[in-house]
Coordinates of C-alpha atoms and ligand atoms in Angstrom, one line a residue:
M1 CA -47.6 -16.9 89.5
E2 CA -46.0 -13.5 89.6
E3 CA -49.4 -11.8 90.3
P4 CA -49.5 -11.8 94.1
V5 CA -46.1 -10.2 94.3
A6 CA -47.2 -7.5 92.0
F7 CA -50.4 -6.9 94.0
S8 CA -48.6 -6.6 97.3
A9 CA -46.0 -4.4 95.8
L10 CA -48.6 -2.0 93.9
Q11 CA -51.3 -1.9 96.3
G12 CA -49.7 -2.2 99.8
C13 CA -49.1 1.4 100.0
D14 CA -49.9 1.7 103.7
R15 CA -48.4 -1.6 104.5
S16 CA -45.0 -0.6 102.8
P17 CA -43.7 -3.6 101.2
S18 CA -40.5 -4.8 102.3
D19 CA -37.6 -4.2 100.2
D20 CA -37.4 -7.8 99.5
S21 CA -40.7 -8.1 97.9
L22 CA -40.3 -5.0 95.9
K23 CA -37.1 -6.4 94.6
K24 CA -38.7 -9.8 93.7
Y25 CA -41.4 -8.0 92.1
E26 CA -39.1 -5.9 89.9
Q27 CA -37.1 -9.1 89.1
N28 CA -40.3 -10.7 88.0
V29 CA -41.3 -7.7 85.8
K30 CA -38.1 -8.0 84.3
L31 CA -38.0 -11.5 83.8
S32 CA -41.4 -11.6 82.2
G33 CA -40.2 -8.7 79.9
I34 CA -37.2 -10.6 78.9
K35 CA -39.4 -13.7 78.2
K36 CA -41.6 -12.0 76.1
D37 CA -38.6 -10.4 74.2
I38 CA -37.2 -13.8 73.7
E39 CA -40.7 -15.2 72.4
K40 CA -40.9 -12.1 69.9
L41 CA -37.5 -12.9 68.7
C42 CA -38.3 -16.4 68.1
E43 CA -41.5 -15.5 66.3
A44 CA -39.7 -13.0 64.3
V45 CA -36.7 -15.3 63.1
P46 CA -38.1 -18.8 63.8
Q47 CA -35.0 -20.6 62.3
L48 CA -33.3 -19.7 65.7
V49 CA -35.6 -22.1 67.6
S50 CA -34.2 -25.2 66.2
L51 CA -30.6 -24.2 66.7
F52 CA -30.4 -22.3 69.8
K53 CA -31.8 -22.3 73.5
I54 CA -32.0 -18.7 74.1
K55 CA -31.5 -18.0 77.8
D56 CA -31.3 -14.5 78.7
K57 CA -31.1 -10.8 77.4
I58 CA -27.6 -9.4 78.0
G59 CA -27.6 -6.2 76.2
E60 CA -30.4 -3.7 74.9
G61 CA -29.2 -0.6 73.1
T62 CA -31.0 1.8 70.7
F63 CA -30.0 -0.2 67.7
S64 CA -29.9 -3.7 68.9
S65 CA -30.7 -6.3 71.6
V66 CA -28.2 -9.0 72.5
Y67 CA -29.2 -12.4 73.9
L68 CA -27.2 -15.2 75.5
A69 CA -28.0 -18.5 73.8
T70 CA -26.6 -22.0 73.9
A71 CA -26.1 -24.2 70.9
Q72 CA -25.2 -27.8 70.3
L73 CA -23.2 -27.2 67.2
Q74 CA -21.1 -30.3 67.7
V75 CA -22.3 -33.4 69.3
G76 CA -22.0 -33.4 73.0
H77 CA -20.5 -30.0 73.0
E78 CA -22.7 -27.0 74.2
E79 CA -21.5 -23.7 73.2
K80 CA -22.3 -20.3 74.4
I81 CA -23.4 -17.9 71.6
A82 CA -24.3 -14.1 71.6
L83 CA -27.3 -13.3 69.4
K84 CA -27.4 -9.8 68.3
H85 CA -30.8 -8.7 67.0
L86 CA -30.6 -5.6 65.1
I87 CA -33.5 -3.2 65.0
P88 CA -35.5 -3.8 61.8
T89 CA -35.4 -0.3 60.8
S90 CA -31.5 -0.4 60.3
H91 CA -30.4 0.3 56.7
P92 CA -29.6 -2.8 54.7
V93 CA -26.1 -1.4 53.8
R94 CA -25.5 -0.4 57.4
I95 CA -26.3 -4.1 58.5
A96 CA -24.2 -5.6 55.9
A97 CA -21.3 -3.3 56.4
E98 CA -21.4 -4.3 60.3
L99 CA -21.4 -7.9 59.3
Q100 CA -18.8 -7.5 56.9
C101 CA -16.4 -5.8 59.4
L102 CA -16.9 -8.8 61.7
T103 CA -16.4 -11.4 59.0
V104 CA -13.5 -9.8 57.3
A105 CA -11.6 -8.2 60.2
G106 CA -13.0 -10.1 63.1
G107 CA -12.2 -13.5 64.8
Q108 CA -8.7 -12.6 65.6
D109 CA -6.5 -10.0 67.4
N110 CA -9.1 -9.2 70.0
V111 CA -11.8 -8.3 67.3
M112 CA -15.1 -10.2 67.8
G113 CA -15.8 -12.7 65.0
V114 CA -19.1 -14.0 63.6
K115 CA -20.3 -17.5 63.4
Y116 CA -23.7 -17.1 61.5
C117 CA -26.1 -14.5 60.4
F118 CA -30.0 -15.2 60.3
R119 CA -32.5 -13.1 58.4
K120 CA -36.0 -13.3 58.1
D121 CA -37.9 -10.3 56.3
D122 CA -36.4 -7.1 58.0
H123 CA -35.1 -9.0 61.1
V124 CA -31.4 -9.7 61.1
V125 CA -29.6 -11.9 64.0
I126 CA -25.9 -12.0 64.1
A127 CA -24.6 -15.0 66.1
M128 CA -21.1 -14.5 67.7
P129 CA -19.1 -16.5 70.0
Y130 CA -20.1 -15.5 73.5
L131 CA -17.6 -13.8 75.6
E132 CA -18.5 -13.3 79.2
H133 CA -17.2 -10.0 80.4
E134 CA -17.0 -7.6 83.2
S135 CA -18.8 -4.4 83.8
F136 CA -16.0 -1.8 83.5
L137 CA -17.5 0.2 86.5
D138 CA -17.6 -2.8 88.7
I139 CA -13.9 -3.4 88.3
L140 CA -12.5 0.0 87.7
N141 CA -11.3 0.5 90.9
S142 CA -10.0 -3.0 91.8
L143 CA -7.7 -3.3 88.6
S144 CA -4.2 -3.6 89.3
F145 CA -1.9 -1.4 87.3
E146 CA -0.5 -4.1 85.4
E147 CA -4.0 -5.2 84.5
V148 CA -4.6 -1.6 83.2
R149 CA -1.5 -2.0 81.0
E150 CA -2.7 -5.4 79.7
Y151 CA -6.2 -3.9 79.0
M152 CA -4.8 -0.9 77.1
F153 CA -2.2 -3.2 75.2
N154 CA -5.1 -5.6 73.9
L155 CA -7.3 -2.7 73.1
F156 CA -4.4 -1.4 70.8
I157 CA -4.1 -4.9 69.3
A158 CA -7.8 -4.8 68.3
L159 CA -7.7 -1.2 67.0
K160 CA -4.3 -1.9 64.9
R161 CA -6.3 -4.7 63.4
I162 CA -9.4 -2.7 62.3
H163 CA -7.5 0.3 61.4
Q164 CA -5.4 -1.8 59.0
F165 CA -8.6 -2.8 57.3
G166 CA -9.5 0.9 57.0
I167 CA -12.3 0.5 59.6
V168 CA -13.1 3.5 61.8
H169 CA -14.9 2.0 64.7
R170 CA -16.4 5.4 65.9
D171 CA -17.7 4.0 69.2
V172 CA -14.8 2.8 71.2
K173 CA -15.7 2.5 74.8
P174 CA -15.7 0.0 77.5
S175 CA -19.0 -1.4 76.7
N176 CA -17.9 -2.2 73.2
F177 CA -14.6 -3.7 74.4
L178 CA -15.4 -6.8 76.2
Y179 CA -12.9 -7.8 79.0
N180 CA -12.9 -11.1 80.7
R181 CA -10.7 -10.7 83.5
R182 CA -10.3 -14.2 84.6
L183 CA -9.4 -15.7 81.2
K184 CA -7.6 -12.4 80.1
K185 CA -9.7 -12.4 77.0
Y186 CA -10.7 -9.3 75.1
A187 CA -13.0 -8.5 72.2
L188 CA -13.8 -5.3 70.3
V189 CA -17.5 -5.5 69.3
D190 CA -20.3 -3.4 67.8
F191 CA -19.4 -2.1 64.3
G192 CA -22.8 -0.6 64.1
L193 CA -21.5 3.0 63.7
A194 CA -18.3 2.0 61.8
Q195 CA -17.1 4.0 58.7
G196 CA -14.4 3.3 56.3
T197 CA -11.2 5.3 55.5
H198 CA -10.9 6.4 51.9
D199 CA -8.9 3.3 51.1
T200 CA -11.0 0.9 53.2
K201 CA -10.8 -2.8 52.5
I202 CA -14.3 -3.3 53.7
E203 CA -16.1 -2.9 50.4
L204 CA -19.6 -2.0 51.9
L205 CA -18.0 0.7 54.4
K206 CA -17.6 2.7 51.1
F207 CA -21.3 3.0 50.7
V208 CA -21.9 3.8 54.3
Q209 CA -19.3 6.6 54.1
S210 CA -20.2 8.1 50.9
E211 CA -23.8 8.2 52.3
A212 CA -22.8 10.0 55.3
Q213 CA -20.7 12.6 53.5
Q214 CA -23.3 13.3 51.2
E215 CA -25.8 13.9 53.7
G216 CA -27.4 17.3 53.5
C217 CA -25.9 17.9 50.0
S218 CA -27.0 16.2 47.0
R219 CA -29.5 13.6 47.8
N220 CA -28.0 10.5 46.4
K221 CA -29.5 7.2 45.4
Y222 CA -29.6 6.0 49.0
H223 CA -31.1 9.1 50.5
G224 CA -34.5 7.6 51.3
V225 CA -32.6 6.2 54.3
T226 CA -33.2 9.2 56.4
G227 CA -36.8 9.0 55.7
H228 CA -39.3 7.2 57.6
K229 CA -39.7 3.7 58.5
G230 CA -40.8 1.6 55.6
S231 CA -40.2 4.5 53.1
L232 CA -37.5 2.5 51.4
S233 CA -37.5 -0.8 49.8
R234 CA -34.5 -1.5 47.8
P235 CA -32.8 -4.8 47.0
A236 CA -29.6 -5.3 48.9
P237 CA -26.2 -4.6 47.2
K238 CA -25.1 -7.4 45.0
N239 CA -22.4 -8.4 47.1
V240 CA -24.4 -8.8 50.4
D241 CA -25.6 -12.3 51.1
Q242 CA -29.4 -12.4 50.8
Q243 CA -29.3 -14.4 53.9
C244 CA -28.3 -11.2 55.7
A245 CA -29.6 -8.4 53.9
P246 CA -32.9 -7.1 55.1
K247 CA -34.8 -4.3 53.4
T248 CA -36.1 -1.5 55.3
S249 CA -34.9 1.8 56.1
V250 CA -33.1 3.1 59.0
K251 CA -32.1 5.7 61.3
R252 CA -28.9 4.9 62.9
S253 CA -26.0 6.8 61.3
Y254 CA -28.3 9.3 59.5
A255 CA -30.4 10.3 62.3
N256 CA -27.3 11.4 64.2
T257 CA -26.3 14.0 61.6
Q258 CA -29.6 15.9 61.8
I259 CA -29.6 19.2 63.0
H260 CA -32.9 20.5 64.5
I261 CA -33.8 24.2 64.1
K262 CA -36.2 25.4 66.6
P263 CA -38.0 28.6 65.8
G264 CA -37.8 31.3 68.6
K265 CA -40.9 32.2 70.6
D266 CA -42.1 35.0 68.5
G267 CA -40.7 33.8 65.4
K268 CA -37.8 35.9 65.4
E269 CA -34.7 34.3 66.4
G270 CA -34.5 30.6 66.9
S271 CA -32.0 28.4 68.2
V272 CA -30.2 25.6 66.5
G273 CA -29.5 22.4 68.3
L274 CA -27.0 19.8 67.7
S275 CA -29.1 16.6 68.7
V276 CA -32.1 15.5 70.3
Q277 CA -30.1 15.4 73.6
R278 CA -29.2 18.9 73.6
S279 CA -29.5 20.9 76.6
V280 CA -31.6 24.1 76.3
F281 CA -30.1 27.5 76.8
G282 CA -30.6 28.4 80.4
E283 CA -31.3 24.9 81.5
R284 CA -29.8 23.2 84.6
D285 CA -26.0 23.6 85.2
F286 CA -24.9 24.9 82.0
N287 CA -26.3 27.1 79.2
I288 CA -25.7 26.1 75.8
H289 CA -26.6 28.0 72.7
S290 CA -25.2 26.5 69.6
S291 CA -25.3 26.6 66.0
I292 CA -23.5 24.5 63.5
S293 CA -24.4 25.4 60.0
H294 CA -23.7 25.0 56.4
E295 CA -23.2 27.9 54.1
S296 CA -26.0 29.3 52.2
P297 CA -25.0 30.5 48.8
A298 CA -25.0 33.9 49.9
E299 CA -23.0 33.0 52.9
K300 CA -20.5 31.4 50.7
L301 CA -19.6 34.7 49.3
I302 CA -19.0 36.2 52.6
K303 CA -17.0 33.1 53.4
Q304 CA -18.2 32.6 56.8
S305 CA -19.5 29.5 57.9
K306 CA -20.0 26.9 60.7
T307 CA -20.4 28.5 64.0
V308 CA -20.6 27.0 67.3
D309 CA -21.3 29.1 70.2
V310 CA -20.7 27.6 73.7
I311 CA -22.0 30.2 76.3
S312 CA -21.8 30.4 79.8
R313 CA -20.7 26.8 80.2
K314 CA -20.6 25.8 83.8
L315 CA -19.4 22.3 84.5
A316 CA -21.5 21.3 87.3
T317 CA -19.8 21.2 90.6
K318 CA -19.8 22.8 93.8
K319 CA -17.0 25.1 95.1
A320 CA -15.4 25.2 91.8
A321 CA -11.8 26.4 92.5
V322 CA -11.8 27.8 89.0
S323 CA -15.1 27.3 87.4
T324 CA -15.3 26.7 83.7
K325 CA -18.3 29.0 83.8
A326 CA -18.3 31.4 80.9
V327 CA -16.2 29.5 78.6
T328 CA -17.6 31.1 75.6
S329 CA -16.3 29.8 72.4
V330 CA -17.2 30.1 68.8
V331 CA -16.2 27.3 66.5
R332 CA -16.1 28.3 63.0
K333 CA -14.5 26.7 59.8
T334 CA -11.4 28.6 58.7
A335 CA -11.2 28.0 55.1
S336 CA -7.6 28.9 54.3
S337 CA -8.4 32.0 52.6
C338 CA -11.1 32.8 55.3
P339 CA -10.5 35.5 57.7
A340 CA -11.9 34.7 61.3
V341 CA -13.8 38.1 61.2
P342 CA -17.5 37.6 61.7
T343 CA -19.8 39.3 59.2
C344 CA -23.0 39.0 61.0
D345 CA -24.0 40.6 64.3
C346 CA -24.5 37.4 66.3
Y347 CA -20.8 36.4 66.4
G348 CA -19.9 35.8 70.0
T349 CA -23.2 36.5 71.3
D350 CA -25.7 34.0 72.8
R351 CA -28.1 34.1 70.0
V352 CA -28.1 33.1 66.4
C353 CA -29.0 35.7 63.8
S354 CA -31.3 35.0 60.9
I355 CA -28.3 35.0 58.5
C356 CA -26.8 32.0 60.5
L357 CA -30.2 30.4 60.7
A358 CA -30.5 30.2 56.9
R359 CA -27.3 28.3 56.8
R360 CA -27.3 24.7 55.9
Q361 CA -25.9 22.2 58.3
Q362 CA -22.2 21.2 58.2
V363 CA -21.7 17.9 56.6
A364 CA -19.9 15.5 58.9
P365 CA -20.7 12.2 60.3
R366 CA -21.4 12.6 64.1
A367 CA -21.9 9.5 66.0
G368 CA -20.8 7.7 69.2
T369 CA -21.0 8.7 72.7
P370 CA -20.3 12.4 73.5
G371 CA -17.8 11.8 76.2
F372 CA -15.6 9.5 74.0
R373 CA -15.8 11.8 71.0
A374 CA -12.5 13.5 69.7
P375 CA -12.4 17.3 69.4
E376 CA -12.6 16.9 65.4
V377 CA -15.8 14.7 65.7
L378 CA -17.3 17.3 68.4
T379 CA -16.6 20.1 65.9
K380 CA -17.8 18.3 63.0
C381 CA -14.7 18.1 61.0
P382 CA -15.8 16.4 57.8
N383 CA -12.4 14.6 57.6
Q384 CA -12.4 11.9 60.1
T385 CA -9.7 9.3 60.4
T386 CA -8.8 6.3 62.5
A387 CA -7.5 8.7 64.9
I388 CA -10.7 9.4 66.5
D389 CA -10.7 5.9 67.9
M390 CA -7.3 6.6 69.5
W391 CA -8.9 9.6 71.1
S392 CA -11.6 7.4 72.5
A393 CA -9.0 5.0 73.7
G394 CA -7.3 7.9 75.5
V395 CA -10.4 8.6 77.3
I396 CA -10.5 4.9 78.5
L397 CA -7.1 5.2 79.8
L398 CA -8.0 8.4 81.5
S399 CA -10.7 6.6 83.3
L400 CA -8.4 3.8 84.2
L401 CA -5.7 6.2 85.5
S402 CA -8.1 8.2 87.4
G403 CA -10.5 5.8 88.5
R404 CA -13.4 7.8 87.3
Y405 CA -16.1 6.5 84.9
P406 CA -17.4 7.9 82.9
F407 CA -14.7 10.6 82.8
Y408 CA -16.6 13.1 80.6
K409 CA -20.2 13.1 81.1
A410 CA -21.8 15.3 78.6
S411 CA -25.2 14.8 76.8
D412 CA -24.1 16.9 74.0
D413 CA -21.0 17.7 71.9
L414 CA -20.5 21.2 73.0
T415 CA -20.5 20.3 76.6
A416 CA -18.1 17.6 75.8
L417 CA -15.9 20.1 74.0
A418 CA -16.0 22.4 77.1
Q419 CA -15.0 19.5 79.5
I420 CA -12.1 18.6 77.1
M421 CA -10.9 22.2 77.5
T422 CA -10.8 22.1 81.2
V423 CA -8.4 19.1 81.0
R424 CA -6.3 19.9 77.8
G425 CA -6.5 23.6 77.9
S426 CA -8.6 26.2 76.2
R427 CA -5.8 27.7 74.3
E428 CA -4.4 24.3 73.2
T429 CA -7.8 23.3 72.0
V430 CA -8.2 26.4 69.9
Q431 CA -4.8 25.9 68.4
A432 CA -5.4 22.4 67.4
A433 CA -8.8 23.2 65.9
K434 CA -7.0 25.6 63.6
A435 CA -5.1 22.7 62.4
F436 CA -8.2 20.9 61.3
G437 CA -10.0 24.1 60.0
K438 CA -11.9 25.2 62.8
S439 CA -11.7 28.3 64.8
I440 CA -12.7 28.5 68.2
L441 CA -13.1 31.5 70.4
C442 CA -13.2 31.4 74.0
S443 CA -14.2 34.2 76.3
K444 CA -12.3 32.7 79.2
E445 CA -9.2 30.7 79.2
V446 CA -8.7 27.5 81.0
P447 CA -5.2 26.2 81.6
A448 CA -4.2 22.6 80.5
Q449 CA -3.9 20.1 83.4
D450 CA -0.8 18.2 84.4
L451 CA -2.3 14.7 83.6
R452 CA -0.4 12.9 86.4
K453 CA -1.5 15.4 89.1
L454 CA -5.2 15.3 87.7
C455 CA -5.3 11.5 87.8
E456 CA -3.5 11.2 91.1
S457 CA -5.7 13.7 92.9
L458 CA -8.9 12.0 91.5
R459 CA -7.7 8.7 92.5
G460 CA -6.8 10.1 95.9
L461 CA -3.0 9.3 95.6
D462 CA -1.7 12.7 95.3
P463 CA 0.5 13.0 98.4
N464 CA 0.2 16.8 98.1
T465 CA -3.6 17.0 98.3
P466 CA -5.9 15.7 101.1
K467 CA -7.3 12.3 100.5
L468 CA -10.7 12.3 98.8
A469 CA -13.5 11.9 101.1
A470 CA -16.0 9.2 100.0
G471 CA -19.1 11.3 99.9
P472 CA -22.4 10.8 98.5
P473 CA -22.6 10.0 94.8
G474 CA -22.3 12.9 92.5
C475 CA -21.5 15.7 94.9
T476 CA -17.7 15.3 95.7
S477 CA -14.8 16.3 93.8
P478 CA -11.4 16.6 95.3
E479 CA -11.5 18.9 98.1
N480 CA -8.3 20.6 97.2
T481 CA -7.4 23.9 95.8
S482 CA -4.4 22.7 93.9
S483 CA -6.6 21.1 91.3
P484 CA -7.6 24.0 89.3
V485 CA -10.6 22.5 87.5
Q486 CA -13.6 20.8 88.7
I487 CA -14.4 17.5 87.0
P488 CA -18.0 16.5 86.6
P489 CA -18.8 14.3 89.3
P490 CA -18.5 10.6 88.2
Q491 CA -22.0 8.8 87.6
H492 CA -23.2 5.8 86.4
S493 CA -23.2 5.5 82.7
K494 CA -26.7 5.5 81.4
D495 CA -25.7 3.6 78.4
S496 CA -24.3 0.8 80.2
V497 CA -25.8 -2.2 79.1
Y498 CA -24.5 -4.6 81.7
R499 CA -27.0 -6.1 83.9
G500 CA -26.3 -5.9 87.5
D501 CA -25.1 -2.6 87.1
S502 CA -27.7 -1.1 89.5
S503 CA -25.6 -1.8 92.6
G504 CA -25.7 1.6 93.5
C505 CA -22.0 1.7 94.0
E506 CA -20.2 4.7 93.0
T507 CA -16.7 4.8 92.1
H508 CA -15.0 6.6 94.9
P509 CA -11.6 6.3 95.1
M510 CA -10.9 5.4 98.6
E511 CA -14.1 3.4 98.9
C512 CA -13.5 0.7 96.3
T513 CA -9.9 0.5 95.7
T514 CA -8.9 -2.9 96.8
N515 CA -5.7 -3.3 94.7
L516 CA -3.1 -0.7 95.1
E517 CA -0.8 -2.8 93.4
G518 CA 1.4 -0.7 91.1
W519 CA -0.8 2.4 91.8
D520 CA 1.8 4.2 94.0
A521 CA 4.3 4.1 91.2
V522 CA 2.7 4.9 88.1
P523 CA 5.6 5.5 85.5
D524 CA 5.9 8.5 83.3
E525 CA 5.3 6.5 80.4
A526 CA 1.7 6.0 81.4
Y527 CA 1.0 9.7 81.3
D528 CA 3.2 10.2 78.1
L529 CA 1.1 7.8 76.3
L530 CA -2.1 9.3 77.7
D531 CA -0.8 12.7 76.4
K532 CA -0.2 11.2 73.0
L533 CA -3.7 9.6 72.8
L534 CA -5.4 12.8 74.0
D535 CA -3.6 14.8 71.3
L536 CA -6.2 17.4 70.4
N537 CA -4.8 17.4 66.7
P538 CA -5.7 14.2 65.0
A539 CA -2.9 14.5 62.5
S540 CA -0.2 14.2 65.2
R541 CA -2.2 11.7 67.4
I542 CA -0.4 8.5 68.1
T543 CA -1.7 5.4 66.0
A544 CA -2.5 2.0 67.4
E545 CA 0.6 0.5 65.7
A546 CA 2.8 3.2 67.4
A547 CA 1.0 3.0 70.8
L548 CA 1.9 -0.8 70.8
L549 CA 5.5 0.2 70.5
H550 CA 5.4 3.0 73.3
P551 CA 7.6 2.5 76.2
F552 CA 4.6 2.0 78.5
F553 CA 4.3 -1.4 76.9
K554 CA 8.0 -2.3 77.1
D555 CA 8.4 -5.9 77.6
M556 CA 5.0 -6.7 76.4
S557 CA 4.5 -8.6 73.1
S558 CA 1.3 -9.5 71.1
Ligands
ADP601 P1 -25.4 -2.2 70.5 O1 -25.1 -1.7 69.0 O2 -26.7 -2.2 70.9 O3 -24.4 -1.3 71.6 P2 -23.4 -4.3 71.1 O4 -22.8 -5.1 69.7 O5 -22.4 -3.1 71.6 O6 -24.8 -3.6 70.5 O7 -23.8 -5.2 72.1 C1 -24.4 -4.7 73.2 C2 -24.0 -5.5 74.5 O8 -24.2 -6.9 74.1 C3 -22.6 -5.4 74.7 O9 -22.0 -4.1 75.3 C4 -22.2 -6.6 75.4 O10 -22.4 -6.4 76.7 C5 -23.0 -7.7 74.8 N1 -22.4 -8.5 73.7 C6 -22.3 -8.2 72.5 N2 -21.7 -9.1 71.8 C7 -21.3 -10.0 72.8 C8 -20.5 -11.2 72.5 N3 -20.1 -11.7 71.6 N4 -20.3 -11.8 73.8 C9 -20.9 -11.3 74.9 N5 -21.5 -10.3 75.1 C10 -21.8 -9.5 74.0
MG602 MG1 -22.3 -1.2 71.8
ZN603 ZN1 -25.1 35.2 62.8

């Protein structure tokens, strides 16, 4: 039935098919793809068929696909259900931990709950109440200031809840915090990257945590998990419901901690990258050369370790008033007794010497989305607490107040760190890093921004600066000289899982703002809270519990 459309679209080169038929064709391809996925899911987990009518695919990420289904769980009452099909290669402990977060902490205080879990072989499907929700990008510039206040308040309710259970979510971002604007309903979802605090009440997170922390050191009993698909076949932990425990291996949290070492051309110096997404030195708008390494025994004697070099980092924009080019930094661990004096000859240069290459990687969990990662995550600080979620919440508030999403667009951690410096200041970042045991050197200083001025100018509300022109996507920044730092142009988030996100509408302040309500008089409290969330030092960063009591939320109650 779809064939004729496909033909005209594919073969009608000289007839140039109308936009309509092309759209229809694309729509059909998408639909048949979804149909096939639904069929595959039903084959893999046949018990779903008798209970659910699977209607649509609503989310597709690296680690799961989410479907909308309906079910008649009570007579005469049809319910909408979200079915999350986890990739079969997920580690059983990982899956069981995700489920335990939902069952133990979920179901109230804006944390998503779970209805059922299905398993057949290595396929696991989590059935949750369905919450219809908005695309953050679509509504960002039409939210009233009051809605922003409510949104943040409800996010903190959810974070307070999970933090009380000793859950560090690690992937707090808009697509994981569902928001139904009409019903004023909210739900924190996706515990696929969650970890436990040292005293977590989620039993299975203890396994997840210890695994990540032992990564790269002693290979513990679970260590097959970094291996290849199918290399591991273990029974699930005792307390995991067999109904929900699959038995294959996995990549999720583990693959993220890998560091790839690429030998140099003539076998001399190589470069050490952070992740698969890492930009190559000399590539595109910024040059990155980095190394984060673990001490070799020899290096331990010298007491020098963990370096990150960020070279010639230029945040892509035109006409940078003060460009952040050449923010050269070196991050190293400062053991209390460790002098910040380099002992090899690559320190502060744009290459990694063989001594440094020989070091093992720093052990620290690194996961989530670069633009939302806290500085202590970006610098691979091994001690990560619930404070990292508060930083991510701060980045969301920054988007809400500035009207820009994603605010930080970085494909890797070092770029993300440099972008943070341009907002919070390089000296401030260096100082904070010292507090959590890292030292950063910068070849160029960038000042901290005044958060109100920054947000107002990005929103086009700063009376002292010319209004923002609604230029073509990705090429305009405020055309003013009072804003000392150019922020990377806002772009569509690639990881957005919402459908209908491809409208092509960029978030340009003057273009999409339909609701100025409250935006002309944003109180100081908003920026004070933002400042406390984006506290570079995790030890002093505001907690969810304290945030709920912040004057920004006066007269609100949970
Ligand atoms: P992933 O680990 O792949 O990111 P998530 O749990 O974040 O999986 O789900 C992906 C997307 O699916 C979410 O961003 C959201 O759009 C949708 N989704 C997940 N759970 C629900 C739910 N209970 N109700 C409605 N939509 C959901
Ligand atoms: Mg998600
Ligand atoms: Zn070196």
